[in-house]
mmCIF file of C-alpha atoms in Angstrom:
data_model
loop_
_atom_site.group_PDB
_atom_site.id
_atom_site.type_symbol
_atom_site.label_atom_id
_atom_site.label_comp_id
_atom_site.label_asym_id
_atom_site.label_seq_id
_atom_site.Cartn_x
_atom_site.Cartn_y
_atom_site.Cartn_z
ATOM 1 C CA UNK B 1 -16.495 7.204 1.419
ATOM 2 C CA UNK B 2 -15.645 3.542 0.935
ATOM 3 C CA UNK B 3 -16.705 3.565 -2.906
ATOM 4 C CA UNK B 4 -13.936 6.961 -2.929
ATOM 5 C CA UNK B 5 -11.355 4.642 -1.825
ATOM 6 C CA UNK B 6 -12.783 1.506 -3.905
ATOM 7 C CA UNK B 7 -12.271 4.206 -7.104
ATOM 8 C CA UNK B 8 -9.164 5.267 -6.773
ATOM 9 C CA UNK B 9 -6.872 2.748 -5.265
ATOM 10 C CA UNK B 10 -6.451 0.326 -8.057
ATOM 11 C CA UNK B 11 -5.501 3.351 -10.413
ATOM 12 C CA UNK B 12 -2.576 3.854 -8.663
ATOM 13 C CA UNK B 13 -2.059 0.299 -8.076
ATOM 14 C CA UNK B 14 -1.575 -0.307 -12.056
ATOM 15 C CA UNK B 15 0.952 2.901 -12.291
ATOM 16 C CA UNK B 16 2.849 1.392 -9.783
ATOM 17 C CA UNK B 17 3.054 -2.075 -11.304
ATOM 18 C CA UNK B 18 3.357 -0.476 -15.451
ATOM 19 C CA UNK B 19 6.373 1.045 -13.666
ATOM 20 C CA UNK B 20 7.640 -2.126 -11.620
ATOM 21 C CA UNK B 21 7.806 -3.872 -15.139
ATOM 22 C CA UNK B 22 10.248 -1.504 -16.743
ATOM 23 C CA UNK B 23 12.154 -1.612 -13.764
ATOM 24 C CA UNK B 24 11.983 -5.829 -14.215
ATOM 25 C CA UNK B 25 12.850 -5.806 -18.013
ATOM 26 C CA UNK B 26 15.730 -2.940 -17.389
ATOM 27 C CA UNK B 27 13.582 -0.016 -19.380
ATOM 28 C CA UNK B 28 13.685 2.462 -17.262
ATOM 29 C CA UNK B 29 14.643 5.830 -18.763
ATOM 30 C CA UNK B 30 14.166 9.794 -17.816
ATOM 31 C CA UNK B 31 10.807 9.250 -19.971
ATOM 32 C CA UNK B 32 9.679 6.788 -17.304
ATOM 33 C CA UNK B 33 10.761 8.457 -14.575
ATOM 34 C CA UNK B 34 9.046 11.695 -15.210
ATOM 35 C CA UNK B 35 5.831 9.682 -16.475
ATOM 36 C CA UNK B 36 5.392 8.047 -12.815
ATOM 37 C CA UNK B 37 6.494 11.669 -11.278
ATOM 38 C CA UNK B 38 3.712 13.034 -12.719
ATOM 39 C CA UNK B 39 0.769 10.064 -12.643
ATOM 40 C CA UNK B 40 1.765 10.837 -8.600
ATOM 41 C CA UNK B 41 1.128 14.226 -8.535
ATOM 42 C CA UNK B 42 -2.191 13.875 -10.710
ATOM 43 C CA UNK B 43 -3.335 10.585 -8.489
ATOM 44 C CA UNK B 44 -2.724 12.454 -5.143
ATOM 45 C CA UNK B 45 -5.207 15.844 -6.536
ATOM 46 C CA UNK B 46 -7.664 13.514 -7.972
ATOM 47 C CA UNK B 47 -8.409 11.862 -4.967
ATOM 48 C CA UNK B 48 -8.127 14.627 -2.780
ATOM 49 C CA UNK B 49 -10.661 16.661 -4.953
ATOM 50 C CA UNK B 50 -13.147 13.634 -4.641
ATOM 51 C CA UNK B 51 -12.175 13.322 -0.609
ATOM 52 C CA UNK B 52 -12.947 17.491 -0.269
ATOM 53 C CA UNK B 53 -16.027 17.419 -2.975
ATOM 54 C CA UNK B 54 -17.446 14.226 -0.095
ATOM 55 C CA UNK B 55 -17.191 16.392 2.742
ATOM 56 C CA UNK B 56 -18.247 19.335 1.468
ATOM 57 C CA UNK B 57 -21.529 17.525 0.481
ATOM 58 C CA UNK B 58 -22.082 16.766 4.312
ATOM 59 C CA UNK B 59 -21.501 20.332 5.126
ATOM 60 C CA UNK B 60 -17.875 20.247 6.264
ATOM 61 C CA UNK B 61 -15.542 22.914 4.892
ATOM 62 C CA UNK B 62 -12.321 21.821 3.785
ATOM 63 C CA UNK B 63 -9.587 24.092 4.472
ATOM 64 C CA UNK B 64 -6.792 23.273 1.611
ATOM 65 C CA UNK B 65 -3.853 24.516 3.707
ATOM 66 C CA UNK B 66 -4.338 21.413 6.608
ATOM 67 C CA UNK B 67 -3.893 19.134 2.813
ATOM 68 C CA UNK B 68 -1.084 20.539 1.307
ATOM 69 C CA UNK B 69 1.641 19.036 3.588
ATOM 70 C CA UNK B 70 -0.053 15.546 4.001
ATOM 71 C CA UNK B 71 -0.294 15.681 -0.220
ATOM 72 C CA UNK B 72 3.448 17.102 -0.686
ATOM 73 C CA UNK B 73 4.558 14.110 2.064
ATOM 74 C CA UNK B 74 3.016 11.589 -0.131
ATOM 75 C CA UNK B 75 4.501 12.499 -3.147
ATOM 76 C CA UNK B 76 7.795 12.271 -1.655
ATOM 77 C CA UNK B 77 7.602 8.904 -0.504
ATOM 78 C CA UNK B 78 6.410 7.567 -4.219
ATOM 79 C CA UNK B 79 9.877 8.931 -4.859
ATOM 80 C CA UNK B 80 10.992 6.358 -2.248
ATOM 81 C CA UNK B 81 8.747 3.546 -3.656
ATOM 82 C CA UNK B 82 10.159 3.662 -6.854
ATOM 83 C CA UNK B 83 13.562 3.486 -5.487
ATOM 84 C CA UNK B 84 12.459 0.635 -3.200
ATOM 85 C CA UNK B 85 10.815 -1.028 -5.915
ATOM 86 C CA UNK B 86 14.372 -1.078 -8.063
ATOM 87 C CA UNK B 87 16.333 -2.509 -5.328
ATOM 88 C CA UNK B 88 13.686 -5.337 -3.857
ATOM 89 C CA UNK B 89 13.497 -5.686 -8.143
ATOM 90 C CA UNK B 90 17.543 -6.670 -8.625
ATOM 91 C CA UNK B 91 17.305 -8.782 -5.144
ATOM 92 C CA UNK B 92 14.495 -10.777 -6.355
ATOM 93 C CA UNK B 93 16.080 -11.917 -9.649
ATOM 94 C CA UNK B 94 19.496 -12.083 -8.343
ATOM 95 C CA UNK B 95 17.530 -14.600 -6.148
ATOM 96 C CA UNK B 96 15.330 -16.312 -8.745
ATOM 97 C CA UNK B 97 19.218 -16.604 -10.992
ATOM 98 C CA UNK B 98 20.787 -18.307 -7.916
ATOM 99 C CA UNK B 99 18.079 -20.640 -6.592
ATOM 100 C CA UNK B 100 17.784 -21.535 -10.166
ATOM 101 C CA UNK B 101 21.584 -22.404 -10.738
ATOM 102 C CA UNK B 102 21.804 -24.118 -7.291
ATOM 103 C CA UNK B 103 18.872 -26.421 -8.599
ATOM 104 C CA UNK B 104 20.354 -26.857 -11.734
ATOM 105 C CA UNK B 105 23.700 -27.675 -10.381
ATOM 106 C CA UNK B 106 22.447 -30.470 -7.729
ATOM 107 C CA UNK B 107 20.055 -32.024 -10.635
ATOM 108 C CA UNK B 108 22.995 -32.392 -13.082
ATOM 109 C CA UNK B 109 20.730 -30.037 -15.941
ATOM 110 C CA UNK B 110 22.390 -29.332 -19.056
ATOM 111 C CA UNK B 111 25.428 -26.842 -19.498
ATOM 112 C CA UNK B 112 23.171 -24.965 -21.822
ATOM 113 C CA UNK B 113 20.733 -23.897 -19.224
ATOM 114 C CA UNK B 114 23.452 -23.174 -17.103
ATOM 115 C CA UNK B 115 24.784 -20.654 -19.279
ATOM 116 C CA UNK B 116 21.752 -19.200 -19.902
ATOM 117 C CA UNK B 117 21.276 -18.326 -16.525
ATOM 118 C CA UNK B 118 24.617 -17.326 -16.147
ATOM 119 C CA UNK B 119 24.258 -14.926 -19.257
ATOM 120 C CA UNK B 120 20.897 -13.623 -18.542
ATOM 121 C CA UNK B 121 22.419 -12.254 -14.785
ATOM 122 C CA UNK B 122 25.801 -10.793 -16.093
ATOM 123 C CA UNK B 123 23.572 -9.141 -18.970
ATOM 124 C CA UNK B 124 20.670 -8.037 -16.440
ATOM 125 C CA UNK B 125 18.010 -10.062 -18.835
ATOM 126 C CA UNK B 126 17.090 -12.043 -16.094
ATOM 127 C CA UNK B 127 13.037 -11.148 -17.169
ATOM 128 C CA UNK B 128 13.737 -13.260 -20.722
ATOM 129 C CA UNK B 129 13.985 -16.205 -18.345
ATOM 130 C CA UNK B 130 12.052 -15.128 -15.498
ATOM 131 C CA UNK B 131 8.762 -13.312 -15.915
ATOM 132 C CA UNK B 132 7.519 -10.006 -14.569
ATOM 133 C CA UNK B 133 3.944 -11.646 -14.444
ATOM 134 C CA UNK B 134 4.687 -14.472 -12.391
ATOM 135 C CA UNK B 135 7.604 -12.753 -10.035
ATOM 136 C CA UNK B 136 7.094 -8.987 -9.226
ATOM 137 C CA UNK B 137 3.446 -8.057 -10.444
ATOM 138 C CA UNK B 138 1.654 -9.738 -7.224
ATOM 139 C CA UNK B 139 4.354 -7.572 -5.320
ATOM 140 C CA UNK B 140 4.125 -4.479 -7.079
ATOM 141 C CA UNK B 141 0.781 -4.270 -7.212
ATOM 142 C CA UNK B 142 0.300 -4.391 -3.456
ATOM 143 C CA UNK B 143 2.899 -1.747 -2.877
ATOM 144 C CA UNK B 144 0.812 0.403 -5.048
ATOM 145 C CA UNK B 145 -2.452 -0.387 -3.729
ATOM 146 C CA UNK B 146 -1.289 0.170 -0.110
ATOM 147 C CA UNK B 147 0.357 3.618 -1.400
ATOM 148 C CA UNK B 148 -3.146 4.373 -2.374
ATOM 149 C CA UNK B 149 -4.820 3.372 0.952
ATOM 150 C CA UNK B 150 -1.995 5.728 2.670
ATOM 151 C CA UNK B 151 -2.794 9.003 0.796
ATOM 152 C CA UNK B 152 -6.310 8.339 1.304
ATOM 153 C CA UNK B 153 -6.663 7.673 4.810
ATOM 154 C CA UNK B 154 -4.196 10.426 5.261
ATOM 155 C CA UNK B 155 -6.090 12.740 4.090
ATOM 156 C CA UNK B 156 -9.685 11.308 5.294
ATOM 157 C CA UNK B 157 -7.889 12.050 9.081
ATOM 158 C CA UNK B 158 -6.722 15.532 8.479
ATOM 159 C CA UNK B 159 -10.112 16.532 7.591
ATOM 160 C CA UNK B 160 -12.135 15.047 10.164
ATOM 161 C CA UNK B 161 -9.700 16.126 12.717
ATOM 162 C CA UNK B 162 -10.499 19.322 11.703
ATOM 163 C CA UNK B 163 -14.147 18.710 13.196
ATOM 164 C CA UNK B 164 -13.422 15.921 15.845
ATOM 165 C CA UNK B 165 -10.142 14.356 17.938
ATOM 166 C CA UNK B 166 -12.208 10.675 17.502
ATOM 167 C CA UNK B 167 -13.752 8.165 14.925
ATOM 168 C CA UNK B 168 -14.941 4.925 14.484
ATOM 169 C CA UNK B 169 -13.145 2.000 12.894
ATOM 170 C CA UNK B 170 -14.605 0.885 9.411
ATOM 171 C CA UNK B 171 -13.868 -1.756 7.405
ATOM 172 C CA UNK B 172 -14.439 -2.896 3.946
ATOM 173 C CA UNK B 173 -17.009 -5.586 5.368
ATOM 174 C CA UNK B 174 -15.380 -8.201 3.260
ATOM 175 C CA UNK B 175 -13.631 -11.815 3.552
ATOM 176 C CA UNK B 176 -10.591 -9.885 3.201
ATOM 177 C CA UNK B 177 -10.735 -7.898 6.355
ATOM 178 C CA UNK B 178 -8.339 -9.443 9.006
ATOM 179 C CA UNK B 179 -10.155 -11.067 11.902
ATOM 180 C CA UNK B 180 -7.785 -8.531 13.881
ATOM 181 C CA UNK B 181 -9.290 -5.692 12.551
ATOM 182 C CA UNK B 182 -13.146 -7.282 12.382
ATOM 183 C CA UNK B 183 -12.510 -7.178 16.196
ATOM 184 C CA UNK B 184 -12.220 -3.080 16.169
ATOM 185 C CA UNK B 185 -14.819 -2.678 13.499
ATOM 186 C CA UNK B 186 -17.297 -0.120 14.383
ATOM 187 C CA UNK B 187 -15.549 0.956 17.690
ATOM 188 C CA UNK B 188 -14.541 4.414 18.998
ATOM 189 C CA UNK B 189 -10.616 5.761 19.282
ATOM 190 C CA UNK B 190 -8.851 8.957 19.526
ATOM 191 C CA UNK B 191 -6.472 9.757 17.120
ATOM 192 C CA UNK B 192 -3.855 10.303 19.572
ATOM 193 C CA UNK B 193 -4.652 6.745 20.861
ATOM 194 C CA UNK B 194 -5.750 3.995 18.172
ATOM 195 C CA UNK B 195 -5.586 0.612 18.921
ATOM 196 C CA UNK B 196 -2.478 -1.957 19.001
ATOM 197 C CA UNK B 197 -2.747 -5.045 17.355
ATOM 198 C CA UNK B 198 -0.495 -7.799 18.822
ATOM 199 C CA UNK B 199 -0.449 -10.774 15.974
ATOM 200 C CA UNK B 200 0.885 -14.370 17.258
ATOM 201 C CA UNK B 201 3.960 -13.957 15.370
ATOM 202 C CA UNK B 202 4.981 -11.355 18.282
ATOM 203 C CA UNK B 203 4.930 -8.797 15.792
ATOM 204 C CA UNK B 204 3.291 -5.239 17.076
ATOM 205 C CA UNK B 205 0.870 -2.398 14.941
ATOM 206 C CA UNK B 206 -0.629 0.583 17.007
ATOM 207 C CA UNK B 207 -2.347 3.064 14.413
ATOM 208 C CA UNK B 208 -5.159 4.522 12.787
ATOM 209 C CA UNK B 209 -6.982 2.693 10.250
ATOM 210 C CA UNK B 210 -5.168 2.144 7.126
ATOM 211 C CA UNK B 211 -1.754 2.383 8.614
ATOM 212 C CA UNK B 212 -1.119 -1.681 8.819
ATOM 213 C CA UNK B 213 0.248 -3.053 6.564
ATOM 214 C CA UNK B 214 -2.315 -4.809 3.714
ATOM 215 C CA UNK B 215 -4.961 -2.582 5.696
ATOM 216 C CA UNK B 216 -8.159 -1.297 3.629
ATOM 217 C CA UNK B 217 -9.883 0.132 6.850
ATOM 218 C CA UNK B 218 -10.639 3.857 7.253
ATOM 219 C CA UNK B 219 -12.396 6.113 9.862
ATOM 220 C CA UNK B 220 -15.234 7.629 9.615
ATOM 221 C CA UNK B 221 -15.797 11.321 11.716
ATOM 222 C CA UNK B 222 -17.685 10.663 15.673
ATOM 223 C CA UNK B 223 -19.431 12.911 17.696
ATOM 224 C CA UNK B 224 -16.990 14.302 20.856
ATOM 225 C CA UNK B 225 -20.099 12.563 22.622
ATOM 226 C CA UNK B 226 -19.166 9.070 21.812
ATOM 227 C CA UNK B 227 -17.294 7.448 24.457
ATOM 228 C CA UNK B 228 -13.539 6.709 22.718
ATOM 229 C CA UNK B 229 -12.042 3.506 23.818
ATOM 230 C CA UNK B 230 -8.764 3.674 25.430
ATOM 231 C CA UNK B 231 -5.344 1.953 25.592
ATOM 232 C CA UNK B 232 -7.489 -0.463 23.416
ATOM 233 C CA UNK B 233 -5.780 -4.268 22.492
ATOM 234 C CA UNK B 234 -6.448 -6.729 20.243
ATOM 235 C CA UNK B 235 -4.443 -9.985 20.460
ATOM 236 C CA UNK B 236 -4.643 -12.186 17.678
ATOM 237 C CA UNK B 237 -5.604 -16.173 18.549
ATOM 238 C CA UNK B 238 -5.345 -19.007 16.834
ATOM 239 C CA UNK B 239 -8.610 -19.619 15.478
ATOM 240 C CA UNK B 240 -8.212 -16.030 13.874
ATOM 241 C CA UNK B 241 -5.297 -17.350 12.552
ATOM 242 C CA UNK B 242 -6.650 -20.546 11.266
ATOM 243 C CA UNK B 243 -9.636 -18.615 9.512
ATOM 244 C CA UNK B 244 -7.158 -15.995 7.331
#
């Protein structure tokens, strides 16, 4: 299951970020558009094939119809994400143009560079003096990778649920897992009642795996025997805090 996810998230993750660039450099056309519109749709039956071919192999039956909406939902929202990703795009560099003129301005620069920055905003060729590399790709990326993580774990639920109402948490056993979520590994929820994560910053999650923000977690199918926690918490501490 884990290498599934592992396989397919950072091929989305790249379309997502080729497509955040021409958004930074102002190339986006009706070619680009219908490009991403259809990487989607091909991403999200990829990885749903390889999610039904998996379960299948452990003698589950996938039935398609309890997929379709889940799939259809997803591509929808990539419609939002790319219009999310053109507006946090123009904030950024109107941003990066302003901090840069207010520095500029209170060091006494040169007129030159002034104008520059002043010409490269009014033209929208703020990426000749800012790059996409070192100002939206970090962002980008992780907006793609999460996207990834969604329709997976979206459809990793619908088709256990078809054959249990509980799971256990997983994680990707790595230094990236949050300590938060190394405190749920391996326990049992119901899917009408996953855990809520309260993080020091007062800041409140209650999901499934994979529905944090960042998260890489997924659930794998229990018996109705296992005993589900309930009304589970997790608080986030300091030291937890200290060791991110």
């Amino acid at each position: 299951m884990i290498d599934i996810f592992e396989k397919f998230a950072p091929a989305w993750e790249k379309e997502v970020a080729r497509f955040a660039e021409k958004i930074w450099r102002n190339q986006v056309d009706d070619d680009a558009v219908r490009i991403y519109n259809n990487k989607a749709v091909l991403f999200s039956k990829r990885y749903r094939y390889e999610l039904e071919k998996y379960y299948r192999q452990k003698g589950m039956k996938v039935y398609r119809g309890t997929l379709d909406g889940w799939v259809e939902e997803w591509q929808r929202r990539q419609e939002v994400l790319k219009e999310n990703l053109q507006v946090i795009a123009k904030e950024k560099q109107n941003k990066l143009i302003e901090d840069a003129i207010n520095d500029l301005q209170r060091t006494e620069k040169s007129q030159e560079m002034l104008n520059k920055l002043y010409d490269a905003k009014e033209n929208e060729t703020v990426y000749k003096v800012f790059s996409f590399k070192d100002n939206f790709a970090a962002l980008s990326k992780q907006k793609g990778s999460d996207s990834a993580y969604e329709l997976g774990t979206g459809i990793n639920e619908r088709i256990i649920q078809q054959y249990s109402d509980r799971y256990f948490w997983r994680t990707q056993r790595d230094k990236r897992v949050r300590k938060t979520h190394q405190k749920l590994a391996d326990k049992c929820f119901l899917f009408v009642d996953p855990p809520k994560v309260i993080y020091l910053s007062g800041r409140e999650h209650v999901g499934n795996p994979g529905t944090d923000y960042g998260c890489r977690c997924w659930a794998e199918i229990a018996s109705t025997k296992a005993i589900a926690l309930q009304h589970y918490v997790v608080r986030e501490t300091k030291q937890d805090k200290k060791a991110a």
